[in-house]
Tab-separated table of C-alpha atoms and ligand atoms in Angstrom:
chain	number	residue	atom	x	y	z
T	1	UNK	CA	155.556	194.643	120.712
T	2	UNK	CA	153.096	192.160	122.435
T	3	UNK	CA	156.605	190.191	123.605
T	4	UNK	CA	156.813	192.510	126.317
T	5	UNK	CA	153.219	191.748	127.606
T	6	UNK	CA	154.130	188.150	127.233
T	7	UNK	CA	157.566	188.719	128.943
T	8	UNK	CA	156.285	190.502	132.195
T	9	UNK	CA	153.991	187.373	132.669
T	10	UNK	CA	156.850	185.020	131.795
T	11	UNK	CA	159.007	186.826	134.409
T	12	UNK	CA	156.449	186.583	137.243
T	13	UNK	CA	156.377	182.618	136.401
T	14	UNK	CA	159.897	182.501	136.510
T	15	UNK	CA	160.702	184.323	139.964
T	16	UNK	CA	157.580	182.096	141.472
T	17	UNK	CA	159.467	178.880	140.213
T	18	UNK	CA	162.518	179.715	141.629
T	19	UNK	CA	161.463	180.838	144.864
T	20	UNK	CA	159.239	177.787	145.293
T	21	UNK	CA	162.501	175.731	144.516
T	22	UNK	CA	164.742	177.795	146.360
T	23	UNK	CA	167.104	178.642	143.411
T	24	UNK	CA	169.596	181.272	144.690
T	25	UNK	CA	169.628	182.542	140.955
T	26	UNK	CA	168.330	181.684	137.372
T	27	UNK	CA	171.018	181.441	134.522
T	28	UNK	CA	168.734	179.696	132.024
T	29	UNK	CA	165.039	179.396	130.670
T	30	UNK	CA	163.615	177.373	128.167
T	31	UNK	CA	160.512	178.753	126.430
T	32	UNK	CA	158.430	177.398	123.837
T	33	UNK	CA	156.019	179.657	121.842
T	34	UNK	CA	153.497	177.996	119.642
T	35	UNK	CA	154.013	179.911	116.175
T	36	UNK	CA	150.319	181.112	116.156
T	37	UNK	CA	151.526	183.528	118.811
T	38	UNK	CA	153.692	185.180	116.539
T	39	UNK	CA	156.579	185.568	118.623
T	40	UNK	CA	159.577	187.333	116.929
T	41	UNK	CA	162.737	185.700	118.631
T	42	UNK	CA	164.950	188.755	118.816
T	43	UNK	CA	162.172	190.891	120.120
T	44	UNK	CA	161.348	188.052	122.560
T	45	UNK	CA	165.080	188.213	123.869
T	46	UNK	CA	165.351	191.756	124.272
T	47	UNK	CA	161.723	191.974	126.124
T	48	UNK	CA	162.672	189.414	128.408
T	49	UNK	CA	165.866	191.072	129.330
T	50	UNK	CA	163.709	194.398	129.794
T	51	UNK	CA	161.354	192.764	131.918
T	52	UNK	CA	164.085	190.674	133.756
T	53	UNK	CA	165.922	193.613	134.944
T	54	UNK	CA	166.368	193.580	138.730
T	55	UNK	CA	164.764	190.329	139.133
T	56	UNK	CA	166.334	186.952	140.078
T	57	UNK	CA	166.358	186.259	136.253
T	58	UNK	CA	168.283	189.212	135.242
T	59	UNK	CA	170.867	188.326	132.705
T	60	UNK	CA	169.778	184.938	132.329
T	61	UNK	CA	169.870	182.896	129.002
T	62	UNK	CA	166.749	182.550	127.097
T	63	UNK	CA	166.134	179.457	124.986
T	64	UNK	CA	163.545	179.969	122.810
T	65	UNK	CA	161.946	177.327	120.670
T	66	UNK	CA	159.113	177.254	118.329
T	67	UNK	CA	156.257	174.715	118.313
T	68	UNK	CA	154.441	174.310	115.128
T	69	UNK	CA	150.531	174.636	114.706
T	70	UNK	CA	148.106	171.548	114.599
T	71	UNK	CA	144.450	172.158	113.879
T	72	UNK	CA	141.523	169.968	113.303
T	73	UNK	CA	138.833	171.033	110.727
T	74	UNK	CA	135.611	171.263	112.267
T	75	UNK	CA	133.954	170.219	109.261
T	76	UNK	CA	135.634	167.071	108.270
T	77	UNK	CA	138.081	166.240	111.093
T	78	UNK	CA	141.153	166.461	109.132
T	79	UNK	CA	144.339	167.415	111.083
T	80	UNK	CA	146.594	169.642	109.452
T	81	UNK	CA	149.439	172.243	109.889
T	82	UNK	CA	147.935	175.818	108.816
T	83	UNK	CA	149.205	178.735	107.849
T	84	UNK	CA	149.299	181.651	109.935
T	85	UNK	CA	147.305	183.670	107.791
T	86	UNK	CA	145.369	180.704	106.287
T	87	UNK	CA	143.606	178.396	108.008
T	88	UNK	CA	141.461	176.537	105.066
T	89	UNK	CA	141.426	172.899	105.404
T	90	UNK	CA	143.015	171.098	102.482
T	91	UNK	CA	140.155	168.783	101.996
T	92	UNK	CA	136.989	170.820	102.458
T	93	UNK	CA	138.318	174.148	101.696
T	94	UNK	CA	136.701	175.678	104.633
T	95	UNK	CA	138.468	177.774	107.297
T	96	UNK	CA	136.829	176.315	110.355
T	97	UNK	CA	139.339	174.616	112.667
T	98	UNK	CA	139.943	174.006	116.129
T	99	UNK	CA	143.576	174.663	117.353
T	100	UNK	CA	145.392	171.432	118.975
T	101	UNK	CA	148.767	172.871	119.339
T	102	UNK	CA	150.613	175.750	118.719
T	103	UNK	CA	149.119	178.697	120.269
T	104	UNK	CA	150.349	178.581	123.687
T	105	UNK	CA	153.694	179.839	125.085
T	106	UNK	CA	154.945	177.613	127.703
T	107	UNK	CA	157.312	177.929	130.155
T	108	UNK	CA	159.479	174.613	130.310
T	109	UNK	CA	162.311	175.014	132.687
T	110	UNK	CA	164.328	177.327	134.932
T	111	UNK	CA	167.914	176.432	135.923
T	112	UNK	CA	170.677	177.585	137.829
T	113	UNK	CA	174.339	176.606	137.391
T	114	UNK	CA	176.315	176.200	140.759
T	115	UNK	CA	179.953	176.119	140.518
T	116	UNK	CA	182.253	174.884	143.187
T	117	UNK	CA	182.603	177.568	145.973
T	118	UNK	CA	179.613	179.349	145.190
T	119	UNK	CA	176.719	177.201	145.569
T	120	UNK	CA	176.120	174.719	148.690
W	1	UNK	CA	182.977	170.636	138.999
W	2	UNK	CA	179.644	172.396	137.893
W	3	UNK	CA	176.485	171.580	138.927
W	4	UNK	CA	173.343	172.521	137.082
W	5	UNK	CA	170.005	172.357	138.880
W	6	UNK	CA	166.911	172.314	136.640
W	7	UNK	CA	163.388	172.796	137.350
W	8	UNK	CA	160.657	171.596	134.972
W	9	UNK	CA	158.024	173.987	135.113
W	10	UNK	CA	155.760	173.294	132.082
W	11	UNK	CA	153.351	176.089	132.601
W	12	UNK	CA	151.260	178.264	130.252
W	13	UNK	CA	152.620	181.589	130.459
W	14	UNK	CA	149.574	183.420	130.489
W	15	UNK	CA	148.058	180.991	133.011
W	16	UNK	CA	147.909	183.477	135.887
W	17	UNK	CA	145.779	185.953	133.465
W	18	UNK	CA	143.527	182.786	132.488
W	19	UNK	CA	142.807	181.805	135.879
W	20	UNK	CA	141.172	185.269	136.570
W	21	UNK	CA	139.647	185.455	133.356
W	22	UNK	CA	138.031	181.868	134.055
W	23	UNK	CA	136.588	183.540	137.536
W	24	UNK	CA	135.180	186.715	135.537
W	25	UNK	CA	133.759	184.409	133.231
W	26	UNK	CA	131.834	182.508	136.240
W	27	UNK	CA	130.571	185.832	137.536
W	28	UNK	CA	129.262	186.981	134.202
W	29	UNK	CA	127.303	183.590	133.929
W	30	UNK	CA	125.999	183.821	137.240
W	31	UNK	CA	124.580	187.530	136.649
W	32	UNK	CA	123.337	186.458	133.396
W	33	UNK	CA	124.964	189.140	131.750
W	34	UNK	CA	126.770	188.730	128.175
W	35	UNK	CA	130.143	190.335	128.297
W	36	UNK	CA	131.815	191.729	125.097
W	37	UNK	CA	135.648	192.386	124.570
W	38	UNK	CA	135.707	195.369	121.856
W	39	UNK	CA	139.098	195.093	120.501
W	40	UNK	CA	140.724	197.509	117.774
W	41	UNK	CA	143.362	200.011	116.834
W	42	UNK	CA	143.166	203.317	118.538
W	43	UNK	CA	140.510	205.545	116.898
W	44	UNK	CA	138.470	202.803	114.867
W	45	UNK	CA	135.228	204.103	116.334
W	46	UNK	CA	134.846	201.942	119.607
W	47	UNK	CA	133.668	204.547	122.147
W	48	UNK	CA	131.440	206.372	118.920
W	49	UNK	CA	129.625	202.967	118.427
W	50	UNK	CA	129.159	202.572	122.208
W	51	UNK	CA	127.246	205.781	122.376
W	52	UNK	CA	125.050	205.091	119.671
W	53	UNK	CA	124.496	201.121	120.712
W	54	UNK	CA	123.871	201.441	124.495
W	55	UNK	CA	120.792	204.185	124.154
W	56	UNK	CA	119.460	201.903	121.287
W	57	UNK	CA	119.346	198.825	123.279
W	58	UNK	CA	116.978	200.972	125.936
W	59	UNK	CA	114.915	200.405	127.640
W	60	UNK	CA	114.951	196.806	126.999
W	61	UNK	CA	118.138	196.069	127.849
W	62	UNK	CA	120.657	197.820	130.385
W	63	UNK	CA	124.473	198.038	129.955
W	64	UNK	CA	127.684	198.422	131.787
W	65	UNK	CA	130.835	199.801	130.337
W	66	UNK	CA	134.110	199.097	131.218
W	67	UNK	CA	136.656	201.516	129.436
W	68	UNK	CA	140.443	200.641	129.226
W	69	UNK	CA	142.758	203.693	128.250
W	70	UNK	CA	146.390	204.431	128.946
W	71	UNK	CA	145.349	207.624	130.505
W	72	UNK	CA	142.409	210.131	130.947
W	73	UNK	CA	138.832	209.084	131.765
W	74	UNK	CA	137.235	210.750	128.784
W	75	UNK	CA	135.802	207.757	127.123
W	76	UNK	CA	133.796	206.713	130.107
W	77	UNK	CA	132.607	210.271	130.557
W	78	UNK	CA	131.467	210.063	126.936
W	79	UNK	CA	129.462	207.110	127.909
W	80	UNK	CA	128.393	207.794	131.485
W	81	UNK	CA	124.960	209.247	130.845
W	82	UNK	CA	123.717	206.440	128.797
W	83	UNK	CA	125.033	203.670	130.486
W	84	UNK	CA	123.945	201.834	133.873
W	85	UNK	CA	127.666	202.414	135.111
W	86	UNK	CA	130.682	203.212	133.275
W	87	UNK	CA	133.897	202.730	134.604
W	88	UNK	CA	137.248	203.871	133.468
W	89	UNK	CA	140.532	201.447	133.916
W	90	UNK	CA	144.010	203.614	133.148
W	91	UNK	CA	146.304	201.041	132.204
W	92	UNK	CA	149.328	203.403	132.480
W	93	UNK	CA	152.160	201.874	130.643
W	94	UNK	CA	150.173	198.609	129.444
W	95	UNK	CA	148.732	198.757	126.145
W	96	UNK	CA	145.891	195.991	126.896
W	97	UNK	CA	143.605	195.357	129.708
W	98	UNK	CA	144.397	192.427	132.153
W	99	UNK	CA	141.972	189.782	133.397
W	100	UNK	CA	142.423	191.177	137.036
W	101	UNK	CA	141.484	194.551	136.355
W	102	UNK	CA	138.415	193.740	135.247
W	103	UNK	CA	138.061	191.505	138.182
W	104	UNK	CA	138.731	194.671	140.303
W	105	UNK	CA	136.202	196.872	138.332
W	106	UNK	CA	133.724	194.173	138.897
W	107	UNK	CA	133.866	194.363	142.634
W	108	UNK	CA	132.805	197.901	142.155
W	109	UNK	CA	130.119	197.580	139.657
W	110	UNK	CA	126.505	196.311	140.588
W	111	UNK	CA	125.509	193.742	137.616
W	112	UNK	CA	122.124	193.134	139.100
W	113	UNK	CA	119.397	194.280	136.376
W	114	UNK	CA	122.486	194.433	133.737
W	115	UNK	CA	122.168	192.834	130.375
W	116	UNK	CA	125.069	193.895	128.452
W	117	UNK	CA	129.017	194.497	129.728
W	118	UNK	CA	130.925	196.043	126.927
W	119	UNK	CA	134.805	196.140	127.429
W	120	UNK	CA	136.555	198.861	125.445
W	121	UNK	CA	139.991	197.589	125.234
W	122	UNK	CA	143.175	199.859	124.881
W	123	UNK	CA	143.491	200.546	121.153
W	124	UNK	CA	146.015	197.967	120.048
W	125	UNK	CA	145.301	195.059	117.600
W	126	UNK	CA	147.697	192.606	119.061
W	127	UNK	CA	148.034	192.443	122.780
W	128	UNK	CA	144.566	192.520	123.756
W	129	UNK	CA	144.483	189.297	121.894
W	130	UNK	CA	146.676	187.665	124.147
W	131	UNK	CA	144.812	188.162	127.348
W	132	UNK	CA	141.373	186.854	127.725
W	133	UNK	CA	139.390	189.002	130.149
W	134	UNK	CA	136.499	186.223	130.690
W	135	UNK	CA	134.396	187.903	128.171
W	136	UNK	CA	131.676	185.923	126.135
W	137	UNK	CA	132.533	187.436	122.695
W	138	UNK	CA	135.476	189.118	120.904
W	139	UNK	CA	134.540	191.682	118.954
W	140	UNK	CA	137.275	193.356	116.306
W	141	UNK	CA	136.520	196.511	114.839
W	142	UNK	CA	138.502	197.465	111.876
W	143	UNK	CA	137.710	201.009	110.492
W	144	UNK	CA	137.860	201.600	106.620
W	145	UNK	CA	140.666	204.256	106.836
W	146	UNK	CA	143.137	201.607	108.462
W	147	UNK	CA	143.162	199.737	105.188
W	148	UNK	CA	142.017	196.591	103.487
W	149	UNK	CA	145.169	194.977	104.073
W	150	UNK	CA	144.632	194.536	108.211
W	151	UNK	CA	143.255	191.119	108.543
W	152	UNK	CA	146.278	189.531	106.737
W	153	UNK	CA	148.533	191.798	108.843
W	154	UNK	CA	146.797	190.936	112.171
W	155	UNK	CA	145.888	187.242	111.431
W	156	UNK	CA	145.906	186.216	115.085
W	157	UNK	CA	143.011	188.422	116.316
W	158	UNK	CA	140.632	188.026	113.436
W	159	UNK	CA	141.114	184.505	113.841
W	160	UNK	CA	139.853	184.433	117.440
W	161	UNK	CA	137.208	186.862	116.667
W	162	UNK	CA	133.649	185.860	117.503
W	163	UNK	CA	132.185	189.300	114.979
W	164	UNK	CA	134.174	191.550	112.553
W	165	UNK	CA	132.882	195.160	112.470
W	166	UNK	CA	133.726	197.038	109.436
W	167	UNK	CA	133.422	200.652	110.694
W	168	UNK	CA	133.227	203.821	108.985
W	169	UNK	CA	131.715	202.216	106.017
W	170	UNK	CA	130.370	205.962	105.086
W	171	UNK	CA	134.065	206.517	104.240
W	172	UNK	CA	134.177	203.619	101.492
W	173	UNK	CA	133.700	205.963	98.541
W	174	UNK	CA	136.486	208.202	99.464
W	175	UNK	CA	139.041	205.756	100.003
W	176	UNK	CA	140.526	202.832	97.772
W	177	UNK	CA	139.320	200.010	99.974
W	178	UNK	CA	138.976	196.862	98.620
W	179	UNK	CA	135.869	195.341	100.552
W	180	UNK	CA	136.546	191.873	98.495
W	181	UNK	CA	140.105	191.355	99.914
W	182	UNK	CA	139.247	191.724	103.412
W	183	UNK	CA	136.272	189.136	102.937
W	184	UNK	CA	138.676	186.837	101.257
W	185	UNK	CA	141.604	187.316	103.748
W	186	UNK	CA	138.836	186.572	106.540
W	187	UNK	CA	137.471	183.870	104.631
W	188	UNK	CA	140.892	181.894	104.875
W	189	UNK	CA	141.177	182.449	108.839
W	190	UNK	CA	137.685	182.649	110.093
W	191	UNK	CA	134.869	181.116	107.992
W	192	UNK	CA	132.494	181.342	111.148
W	193	UNK	CA	132.751	184.808	112.119
W	194	UNK	CA	130.085	187.373	110.778
W	195	UNK	CA	131.051	190.478	109.104
W	196	UNK	CA	129.037	193.558	109.532
W	197	UNK	CA	129.560	196.893	107.835
W	198	UNK	CA	128.807	199.661	109.857
W	199	UNK	CA	128.759	203.545	110.201
W	200	UNK	CA	128.036	205.124	113.526
W	201	UNK	CA	127.656	208.351	111.369
W	202	UNK	CA	125.037	207.082	109.077
W	203	UNK	CA	123.428	204.327	111.130
W	204	UNK	CA	123.977	201.574	108.206
W	205	UNK	CA	124.446	198.038	109.885
W	206	UNK	CA	123.116	199.391	113.230
W	207	UNK	CA	120.183	196.692	113.128
W	208	UNK	CA	122.002	193.913	112.039
W	209	UNK	CA	124.962	194.791	115.112
W	210	UNK	CA	121.793	195.272	117.540
W	211	UNK	CA	120.335	191.960	116.473
W	212	UNK	CA	123.636	189.966	116.631
W	213	UNK	CA	124.123	191.272	120.258
W	214	UNK	CA	120.576	190.085	121.255
W	215	UNK	CA	120.549	186.816	119.659
W	216	UNK	CA	124.114	186.300	120.992
W	217	UNK	CA	123.007	187.081	124.411
W	218	UNK	CA	119.805	185.125	124.226
W	219	UNK	CA	121.836	182.075	122.991
W	220	UNK	CA	125.228	182.323	124.677
W	221	UNK	CA	124.670	183.672	128.253
W	222	UNK	CA	127.524	181.915	129.935
W	223	UNK	CA	128.828	180.356	126.647
W	224	UNK	CA	132.370	179.957	126.536
W	225	UNK	CA	134.368	182.483	124.372
W	226	UNK	CA	136.406	181.078	121.681
W	227	UNK	CA	139.795	181.839	123.307
W	228	UNK	CA	138.623	180.393	126.455
W	229	UNK	CA	141.351	177.886	128.258
W	230	UNK	CA	139.467	175.065	129.603
S	301	GTP	N1	133.464	208.890	109.261
S	301	GTP	C1	133.056	208.349	110.442
S	301	GTP	N2	133.764	208.943	111.537
S	301	GTP	C2	133.565	207.959	112.681
S	301	GTP	C3	132.816	206.817	112.658
S	301	GTP	N3	132.622	206.552	114.077
S	301	GTP	C4	133.749	207.011	114.638
S	301	GTP	N4	134.276	208.070	113.635
S	301	GTP	C5	135.326	209.150	114.332
S	301	GTP	O1	136.551	208.498	114.536
S	301	GTP	C6	137.275	209.131	115.408
S	301	GTP	C7	137.273	208.067	116.806
S	301	GTP	O2	136.512	207.553	117.519
S	301	GTP	P1	136.337	207.066	118.706
S	301	GTP	O3	135.103	206.417	118.740
S	301	GTP	O4	136.838	208.044	119.919
S	301	GTP	O5	137.352	205.448	118.407
S	301	GTP	P2	137.941	204.686	119.621
S	301	GTP	O6	137.855	203.395	119.064
S	301	GTP	O7	136.866	204.612	120.525
S	301	GTP	O8	139.490	205.298	120.121
S	301	GTP	P3	140.328	205.223	121.204
S	301	GTP	O9	139.624	204.715	122.355
S	301	GTP	O10	141.094	206.171	121.321
S	301	GTP	O11	140.977	203.506	120.597
S	301	GTP	C8	136.285	210.123	115.899
S	301	GTP	O12	136.750	211.360	115.613
S	301	GTP	C9	134.852	209.747	115.692
S	301	GTP	O13	134.045	210.761	115.185
S	301	GTP	C10	132.057	206.546	111.393
S	301	GTP	O14	131.218	205.593	111.590
S	301	GTP	N5	132.116	207.331	110.349
S	302	MG	MG1	137.560	204.800	122.746
S	303	ZN	ZN1	137.984	170.059	106.244
């Protein structure tokens, strides 16, 4: 259910980007979710459509990609891919790692399709 | 002919919140207060714990409380006698606090002379983990009646915790709760976090918790919380 909290932040960024670039509307959004954020794609889709209602992004297609996690062990500096529920370093067997990748949700792009006749 | 205009944004979706959180963190630092974000499921004992903690820190340390709830001012009312100031934020539809709600509260709060700011987040184990408030430490409460499988079910919040309080341990004998399982799951996620077994009812673990608070405050005033973006 945290997807809705995230979607509301997402929509305000989409609206900001669209306005700054004078897009008449938003048809497509690319979003990259780090796997550690545990975003469920189907729920994110629904949450996004809900949050986007009555905004410039209403009905837009949300293209969601997942980013794998990468962490560095604070003990031995080994860089490895953890499981969401297991951060144990394969070398020193201690879960004490700094996340390098996979804990962010990034709005990558916002697009608008202009077909002949409706755009300028 | 179709034309597509694509604007590359590449922005952290939670950036707006994180920016305000960073400013809150600066305010805490300038005022030399130690701010804690208390996160748990509804009813794990956050308010009860604060009812015991704030008087126990006195007269040496003064505390301010900011409480987030969907509705009512009950929790702030429960704490207003003991705290230097208790502020309630009603979040309405939102199941977590935002950094800007804390920023707004801070404009009504006099931090002078205060040592601790306890922020009791809305009862929820998921969303509060996404929204940095500018705190110096995240404290996660897990109460015995919730069950021993919760660490594995909510890995994100336990991974970023600075301290885990296992609350209501007075009920350990009454329930089938495998403490070893909790410790094992936790050790796979976050070997650095401290676990304190605590009961607000019997007082077990209270000294350990108070010592942790004082030590962290001394060591870490202004220190970056582990989830800070910087
Ligand atoms: N047995 C036992 N019960 C406790 C303990 N601490 C709190 N409780 C009870 O648990 C219930 C919920 O406690 P609260 O302190 O209101 O919990 P909370 O986390 O603030 O709840 P929300 O703000 O609604 O999320 C109350 O009935 C408390 O009396 C404890 O250490 N032992
Ligand atoms: Mg409460
Ligand atoms: Zn290692």
